[in-house]
Coordinates of C-alpha atoms in Angstrom, one line a residue:
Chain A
X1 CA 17.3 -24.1 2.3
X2 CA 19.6 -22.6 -0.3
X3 CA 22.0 -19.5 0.3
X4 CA 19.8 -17.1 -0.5
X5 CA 17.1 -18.2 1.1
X6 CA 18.8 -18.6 4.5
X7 CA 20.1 -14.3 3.8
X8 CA 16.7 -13.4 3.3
X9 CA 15.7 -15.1 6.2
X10 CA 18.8 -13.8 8.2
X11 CA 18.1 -10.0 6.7
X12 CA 14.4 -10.8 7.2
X13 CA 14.8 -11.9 11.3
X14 CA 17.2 -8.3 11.5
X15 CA 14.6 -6.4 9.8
X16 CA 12.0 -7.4 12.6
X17 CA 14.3 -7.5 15.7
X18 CA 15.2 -3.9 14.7
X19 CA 11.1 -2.8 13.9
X20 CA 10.8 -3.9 17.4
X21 CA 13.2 -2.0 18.6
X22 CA 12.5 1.1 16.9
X23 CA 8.8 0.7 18.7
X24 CA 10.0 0.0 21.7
X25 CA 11.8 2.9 21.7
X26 CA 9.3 5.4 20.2
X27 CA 6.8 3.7 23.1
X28 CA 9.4 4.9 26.1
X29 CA 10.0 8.4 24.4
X30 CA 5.6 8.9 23.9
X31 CA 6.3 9.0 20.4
X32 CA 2.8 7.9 19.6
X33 CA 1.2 10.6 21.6
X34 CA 2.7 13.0 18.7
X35 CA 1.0 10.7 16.3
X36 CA -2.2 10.2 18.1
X37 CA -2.2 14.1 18.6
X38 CA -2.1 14.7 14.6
X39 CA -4.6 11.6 13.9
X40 CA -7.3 13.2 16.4
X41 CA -7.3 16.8 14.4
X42 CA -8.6 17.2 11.1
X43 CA -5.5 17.6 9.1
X44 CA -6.3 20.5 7.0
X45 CA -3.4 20.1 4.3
X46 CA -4.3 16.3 4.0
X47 CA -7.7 17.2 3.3
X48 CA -6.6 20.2 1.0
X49 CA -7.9 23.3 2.2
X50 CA -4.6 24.6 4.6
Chain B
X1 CA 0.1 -34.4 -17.9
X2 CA 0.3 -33.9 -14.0
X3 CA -2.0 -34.8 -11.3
X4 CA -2.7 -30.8 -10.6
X5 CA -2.7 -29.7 -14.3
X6 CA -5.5 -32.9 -14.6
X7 CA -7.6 -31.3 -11.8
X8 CA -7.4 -28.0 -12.8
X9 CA -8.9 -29.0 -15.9
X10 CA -11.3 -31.3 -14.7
X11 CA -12.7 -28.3 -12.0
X12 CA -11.2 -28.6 -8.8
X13 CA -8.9 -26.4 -9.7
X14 CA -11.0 -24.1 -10.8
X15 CA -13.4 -24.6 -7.3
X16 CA -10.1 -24.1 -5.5
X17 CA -9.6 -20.7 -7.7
X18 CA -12.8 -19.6 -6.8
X19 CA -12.5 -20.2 -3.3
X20 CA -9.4 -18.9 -2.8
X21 CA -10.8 -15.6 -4.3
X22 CA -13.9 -15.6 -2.0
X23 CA -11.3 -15.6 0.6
X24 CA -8.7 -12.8 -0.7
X25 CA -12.0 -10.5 -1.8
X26 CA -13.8 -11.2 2.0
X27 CA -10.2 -10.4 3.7
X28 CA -10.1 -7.5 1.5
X29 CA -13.8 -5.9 2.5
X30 CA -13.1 -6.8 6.2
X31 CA -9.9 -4.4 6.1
X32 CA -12.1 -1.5 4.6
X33 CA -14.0 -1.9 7.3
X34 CA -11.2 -2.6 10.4
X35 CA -9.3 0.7 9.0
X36 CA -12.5 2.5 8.7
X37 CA -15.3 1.3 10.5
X38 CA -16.3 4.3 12.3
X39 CA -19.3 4.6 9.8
X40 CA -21.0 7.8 12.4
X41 CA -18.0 9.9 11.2
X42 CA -19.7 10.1 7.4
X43 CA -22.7 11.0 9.1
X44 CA -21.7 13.8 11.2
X45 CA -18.5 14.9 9.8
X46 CA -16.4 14.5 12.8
X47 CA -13.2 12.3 12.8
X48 CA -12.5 9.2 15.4
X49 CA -10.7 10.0 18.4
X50 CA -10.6 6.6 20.0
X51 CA -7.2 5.4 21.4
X52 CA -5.8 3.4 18.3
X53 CA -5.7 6.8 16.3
X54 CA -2.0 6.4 18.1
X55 CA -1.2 3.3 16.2
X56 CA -0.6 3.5 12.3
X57 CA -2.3 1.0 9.9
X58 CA -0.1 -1.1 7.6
X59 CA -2.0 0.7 4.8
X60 CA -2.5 4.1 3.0
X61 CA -5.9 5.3 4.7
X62 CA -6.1 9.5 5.5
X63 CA -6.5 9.7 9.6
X64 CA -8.7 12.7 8.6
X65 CA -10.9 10.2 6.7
X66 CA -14.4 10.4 9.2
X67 CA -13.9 6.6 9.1
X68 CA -10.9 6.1 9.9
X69 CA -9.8 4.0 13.0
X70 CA -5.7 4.0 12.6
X71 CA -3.0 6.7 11.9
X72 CA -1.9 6.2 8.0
X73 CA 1.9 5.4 7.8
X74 CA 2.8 8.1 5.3
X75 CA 0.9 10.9 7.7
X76 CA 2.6 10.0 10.7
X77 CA 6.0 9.9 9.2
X78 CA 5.7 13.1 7.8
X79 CA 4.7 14.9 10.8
X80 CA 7.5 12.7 12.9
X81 CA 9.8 14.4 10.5
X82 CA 8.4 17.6 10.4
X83 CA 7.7 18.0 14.0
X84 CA 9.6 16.1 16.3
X85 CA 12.5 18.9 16.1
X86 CA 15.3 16.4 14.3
X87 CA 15.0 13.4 16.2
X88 CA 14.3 10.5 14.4
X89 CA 11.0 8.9 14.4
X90 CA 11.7 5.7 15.8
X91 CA 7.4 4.8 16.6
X92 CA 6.6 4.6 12.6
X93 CA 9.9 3.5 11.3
X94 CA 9.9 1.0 13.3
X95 CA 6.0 -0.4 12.6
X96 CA 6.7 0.8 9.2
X97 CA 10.0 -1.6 9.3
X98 CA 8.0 -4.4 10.7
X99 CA 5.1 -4.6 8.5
X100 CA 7.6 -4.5 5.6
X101 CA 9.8 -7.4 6.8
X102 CA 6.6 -9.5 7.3
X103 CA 4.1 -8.5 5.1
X104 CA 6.0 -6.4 2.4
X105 CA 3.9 -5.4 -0.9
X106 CA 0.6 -7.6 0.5
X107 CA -0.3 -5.2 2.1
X108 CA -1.1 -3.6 -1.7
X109 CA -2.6 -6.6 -3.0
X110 CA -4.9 -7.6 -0.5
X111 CA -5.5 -5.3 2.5
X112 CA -5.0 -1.6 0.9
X113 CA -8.5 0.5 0.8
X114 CA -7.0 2.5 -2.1
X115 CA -5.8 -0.8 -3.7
X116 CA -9.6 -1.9 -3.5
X117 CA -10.8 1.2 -5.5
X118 CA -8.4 1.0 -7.9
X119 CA -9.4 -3.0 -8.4
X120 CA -12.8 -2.0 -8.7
X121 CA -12.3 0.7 -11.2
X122 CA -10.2 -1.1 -13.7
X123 CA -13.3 -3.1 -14.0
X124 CA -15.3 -0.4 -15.5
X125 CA -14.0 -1.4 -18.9
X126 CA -12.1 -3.9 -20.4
X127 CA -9.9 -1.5 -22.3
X128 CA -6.4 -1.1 -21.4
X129 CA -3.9 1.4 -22.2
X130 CA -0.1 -0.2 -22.7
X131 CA 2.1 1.9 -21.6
X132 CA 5.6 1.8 -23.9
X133 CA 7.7 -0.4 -21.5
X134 CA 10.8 2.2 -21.7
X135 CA 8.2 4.5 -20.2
X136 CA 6.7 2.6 -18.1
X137 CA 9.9 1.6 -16.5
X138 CA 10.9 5.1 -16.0
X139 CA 7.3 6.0 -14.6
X140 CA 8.0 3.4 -12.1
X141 CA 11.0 4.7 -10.3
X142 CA 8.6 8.1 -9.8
X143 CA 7.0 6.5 -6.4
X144 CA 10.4 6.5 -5.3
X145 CA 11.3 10.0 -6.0
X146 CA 7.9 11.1 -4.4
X147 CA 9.0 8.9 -1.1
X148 CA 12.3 10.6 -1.2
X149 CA 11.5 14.0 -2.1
X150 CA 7.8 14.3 -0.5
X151 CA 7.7 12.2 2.6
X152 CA 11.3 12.5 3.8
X153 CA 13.2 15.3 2.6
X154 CA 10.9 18.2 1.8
X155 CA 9.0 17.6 5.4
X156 CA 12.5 17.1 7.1
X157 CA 14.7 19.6 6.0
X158 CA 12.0 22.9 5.2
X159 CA 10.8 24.1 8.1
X160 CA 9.5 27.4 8.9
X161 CA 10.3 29.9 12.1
X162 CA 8.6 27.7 14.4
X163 CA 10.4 24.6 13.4
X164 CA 7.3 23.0 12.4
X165 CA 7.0 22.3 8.3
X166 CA 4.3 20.8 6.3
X167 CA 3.0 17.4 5.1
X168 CA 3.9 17.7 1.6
X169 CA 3.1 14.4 0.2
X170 CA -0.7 14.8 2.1
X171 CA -0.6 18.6 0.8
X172 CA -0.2 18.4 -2.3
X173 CA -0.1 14.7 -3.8
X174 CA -2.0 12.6 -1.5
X175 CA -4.9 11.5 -3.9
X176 CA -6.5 8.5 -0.9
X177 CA -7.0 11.8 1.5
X178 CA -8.9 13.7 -1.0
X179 CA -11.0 10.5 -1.8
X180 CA -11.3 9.9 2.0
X181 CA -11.0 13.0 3.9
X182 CA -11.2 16.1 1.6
X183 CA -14.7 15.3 -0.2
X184 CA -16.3 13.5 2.8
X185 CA -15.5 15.9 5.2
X186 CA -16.5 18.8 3.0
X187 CA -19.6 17.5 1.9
X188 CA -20.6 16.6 5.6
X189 CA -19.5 20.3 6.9
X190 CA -20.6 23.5 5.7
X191 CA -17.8 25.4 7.4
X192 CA -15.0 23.4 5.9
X193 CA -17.0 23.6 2.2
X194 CA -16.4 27.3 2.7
X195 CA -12.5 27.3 3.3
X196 CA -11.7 25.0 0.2
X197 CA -9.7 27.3 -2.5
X198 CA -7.3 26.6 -5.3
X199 CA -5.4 23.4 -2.8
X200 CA -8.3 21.8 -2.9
X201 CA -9.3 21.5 -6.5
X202 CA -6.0 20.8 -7.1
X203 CA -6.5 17.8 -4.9
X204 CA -9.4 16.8 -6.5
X205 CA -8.2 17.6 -10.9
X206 CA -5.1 15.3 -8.9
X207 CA -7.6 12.8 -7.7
X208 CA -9.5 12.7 -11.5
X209 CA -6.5 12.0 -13.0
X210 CA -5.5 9.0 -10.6
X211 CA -9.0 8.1 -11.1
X212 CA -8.8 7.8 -15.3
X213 CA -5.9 7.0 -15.0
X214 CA -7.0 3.9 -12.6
X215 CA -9.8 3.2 -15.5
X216 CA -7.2 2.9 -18.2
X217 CA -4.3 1.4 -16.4
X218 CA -4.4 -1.2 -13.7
X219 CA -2.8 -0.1 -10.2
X220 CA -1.9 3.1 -12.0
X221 CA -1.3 4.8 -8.8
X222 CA 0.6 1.9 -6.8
X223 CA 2.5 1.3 -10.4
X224 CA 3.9 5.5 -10.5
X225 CA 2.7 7.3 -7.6
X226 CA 2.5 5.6 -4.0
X227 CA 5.2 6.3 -1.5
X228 CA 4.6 3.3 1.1
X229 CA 4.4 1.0 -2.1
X230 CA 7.8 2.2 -2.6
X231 CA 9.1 1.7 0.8
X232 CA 7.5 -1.7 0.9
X233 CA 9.0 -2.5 -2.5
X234 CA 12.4 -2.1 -0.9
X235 CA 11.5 -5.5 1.4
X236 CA 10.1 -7.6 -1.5
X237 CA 12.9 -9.7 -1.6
X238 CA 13.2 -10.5 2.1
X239 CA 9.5 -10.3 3.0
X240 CA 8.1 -13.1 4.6
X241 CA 5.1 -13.3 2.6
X242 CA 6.1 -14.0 -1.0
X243 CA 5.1 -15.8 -4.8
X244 CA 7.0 -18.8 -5.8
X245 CA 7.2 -20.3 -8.8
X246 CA 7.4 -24.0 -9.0
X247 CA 9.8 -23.8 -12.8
X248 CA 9.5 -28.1 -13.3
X249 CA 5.1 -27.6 -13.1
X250 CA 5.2 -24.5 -15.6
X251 CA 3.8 -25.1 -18.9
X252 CA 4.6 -21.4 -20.0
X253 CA 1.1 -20.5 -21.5
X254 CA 1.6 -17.2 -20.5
X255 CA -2.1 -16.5 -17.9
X256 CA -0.2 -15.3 -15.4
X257 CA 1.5 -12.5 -17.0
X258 CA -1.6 -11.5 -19.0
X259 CA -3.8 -11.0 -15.9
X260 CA -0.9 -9.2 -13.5
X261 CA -2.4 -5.9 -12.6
X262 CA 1.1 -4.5 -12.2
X263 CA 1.8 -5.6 -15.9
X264 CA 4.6 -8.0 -14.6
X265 CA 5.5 -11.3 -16.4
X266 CA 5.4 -14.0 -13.2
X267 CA 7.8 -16.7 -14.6
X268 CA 10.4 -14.0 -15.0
X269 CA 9.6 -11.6 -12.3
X270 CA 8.9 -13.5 -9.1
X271 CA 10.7 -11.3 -7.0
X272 CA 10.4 -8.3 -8.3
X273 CA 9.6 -5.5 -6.0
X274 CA 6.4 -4.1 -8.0
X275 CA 4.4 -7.5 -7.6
X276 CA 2.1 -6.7 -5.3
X277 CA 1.4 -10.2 -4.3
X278 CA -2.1 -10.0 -5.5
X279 CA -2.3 -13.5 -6.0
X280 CA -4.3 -13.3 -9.6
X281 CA -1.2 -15.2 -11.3
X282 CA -1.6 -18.2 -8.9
X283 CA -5.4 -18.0 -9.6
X284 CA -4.8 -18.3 -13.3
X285 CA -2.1 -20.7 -13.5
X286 CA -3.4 -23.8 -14.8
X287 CA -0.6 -26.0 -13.9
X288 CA -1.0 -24.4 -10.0
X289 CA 2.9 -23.7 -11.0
X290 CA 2.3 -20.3 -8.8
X291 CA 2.0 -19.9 -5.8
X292 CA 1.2 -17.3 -2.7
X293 CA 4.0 -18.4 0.5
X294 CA 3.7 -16.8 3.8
X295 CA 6.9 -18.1 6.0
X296 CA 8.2 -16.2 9.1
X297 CA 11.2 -17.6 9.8
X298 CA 12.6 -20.0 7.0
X299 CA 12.4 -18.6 3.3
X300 CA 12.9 -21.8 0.2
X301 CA 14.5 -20.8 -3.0
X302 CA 11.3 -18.6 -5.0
X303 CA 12.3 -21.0 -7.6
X304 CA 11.6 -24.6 -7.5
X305 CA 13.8 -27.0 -9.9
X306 CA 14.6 -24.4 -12.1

């Protein structure tokens, strides 16, 4: 493996650790209930009429 | 003449083409139906409400589309933003984040619903429309401007007395939830048919022009317009699932570049963040110079013997 191909898989490995992180921590703070509470409605302005 | 260029030419390479578009084109029709599949909601005009409306699809796919299974990315970041009075929206960047790092711009090429119809409408006619590169280039930088301006900023930062502000992308852009949502749901519904106004055929002369424009120009909407495109673009060069380009097996006739729907030239532009990873290039290639890698924890130069 070259330089650049061992940064991209360095930056690559980060990238995911963090991901996982960041969904961990939206899981602890109910995070998806917010976005399970606007995916259950009709979204009016998605659809184009509010 | 090498082995591969021999088989190509003597038809396994061309069985193995086939076959590996079989593949790509069945993976393709069984995401339409994963991020859709509630088929009742058409019928009735009602939207899921099953539990994995909480998680977001790696895809652009309207949660107010009667089919739809998952929350789309774009949505849910938007309302995070909009709603979640200044705290950051850890839940979608974070999936948002991880589908980048490991599947990055595949996700346009082969698992995309709004991909699919655009595929399937650039085969209407043959005819293309070349856009002037110095325009096309600039045009190109406009999905990032949306991304900025629509999805982040406008939903962040202009809220109204109760703190809450709007979707602006899905407002007043958003041609996949007019597709998907707006005319399915209004067509199902008589009460909603009766509260469309000027928004809404504003959606739809929006969703025309993506649609002619899809006609004329290949990807024309993941090429200019698409947000998540953008923000996937940004891990193209660390994603796990990338092309490579093996330079010593090239025989530089060219296929590739002539049949990449994001009017790319493969030999030159490997990495570059609009390729979609489609896979059409390594279909072509009659030297099987190109190829489609998927590698998780190791990345090889994109570049072979150069």
């Amino acid at each position: 493996m070259d330089n650049t191909g061992r940064t991209a898989a360095l930056i690559r490995a980060v990238l995911i650790i963090t991901g996982a992180i960041l969904i961990t921590i939206g899981i602890l703070g109910k995070e998806y209930v917010s976005v399970f509470n606007k995916a259950v409605r009709i979204c009016l302005e998605c659809i184009g009429i509010g | 003449m090498s082995g591969m260029h021999r088989d190509r030419l003597n038809g396994n390479g061309i069985r193995r083409e086939k076959q590996r578009r079989t593949v790509r084109n069945v993976i393709r029709i069984a995401s339409l139906f994963l991020f859709n599949g509630y088929l009742t909601g058409f019928r009735n005009g009602r939207i899921f409400t099953g539990r994995t409306k909480s998680v977001c699809v790696p895809v652009l796919n309207c949660y107010s589309c009667p089919g739809a299974l998952g929350a789309c990315p774009i949505g849910s970041l938007q309302a995070a933003l909009g709603t979640s009075g200044g705290r950051f929206p850890f839940y979608v960047l974070g999936t948002l984040m991880l589908f980048g790092a490991v599947l990055g711009r595949l996700t346009c090429g082969l698992l995309c619903p709004f991909g699919l119809i655009q595929d399937l409408l650039a085969k209407i006619t043959s005819k293309r429309i070349t856009v002037p590169k110095k325009t096309d280039r600039l045009l190109r930088y406009l999905k990032y401007a949306v991304l900025a301006l629509f999805v982040i900023i406008l939903p962040a930062f202009f809220r109204d007395d109760f703190g809450s502000s709007v979707p602006w992308f899905c407002k007043y852009i958003c041609p996949a939830g007019t597709l998907e949502g707006g005319i399915p749901l209004t067509l199902a519904d008589r009460a909603l048919r009766e509260m469309t106004g000027p928004l809404f055929w504003w959606k739809v002369l929006l969703l025309a022009a993506v649609i002619a424009g899809s006609v004329f120009i290949e990807r024309f909407f993941c090429r200019y317009l698409c947000p998540l495109g953008a923000f996937y673009s940004l891990f193209s060069r660390v994603s796990a699932a990338r092309m490579k380009i093996d330079s010593s097996a090239c025989i530089s006739c060219g296929k590739c570049g002539s049949v990449c729907p994001m009017a790319l030239d493969p030999v030159r532009q490997i990495s570059s963040a609009e390729c979609i990873l489609c896979g059409r290039c390594a279909d072509i290639c009659p030297a099987e110079a190109v190829s489609l890698r998927f590698s998780l924890f190791s990345v090889n130069a994109l570049r072979e013997k150069d």
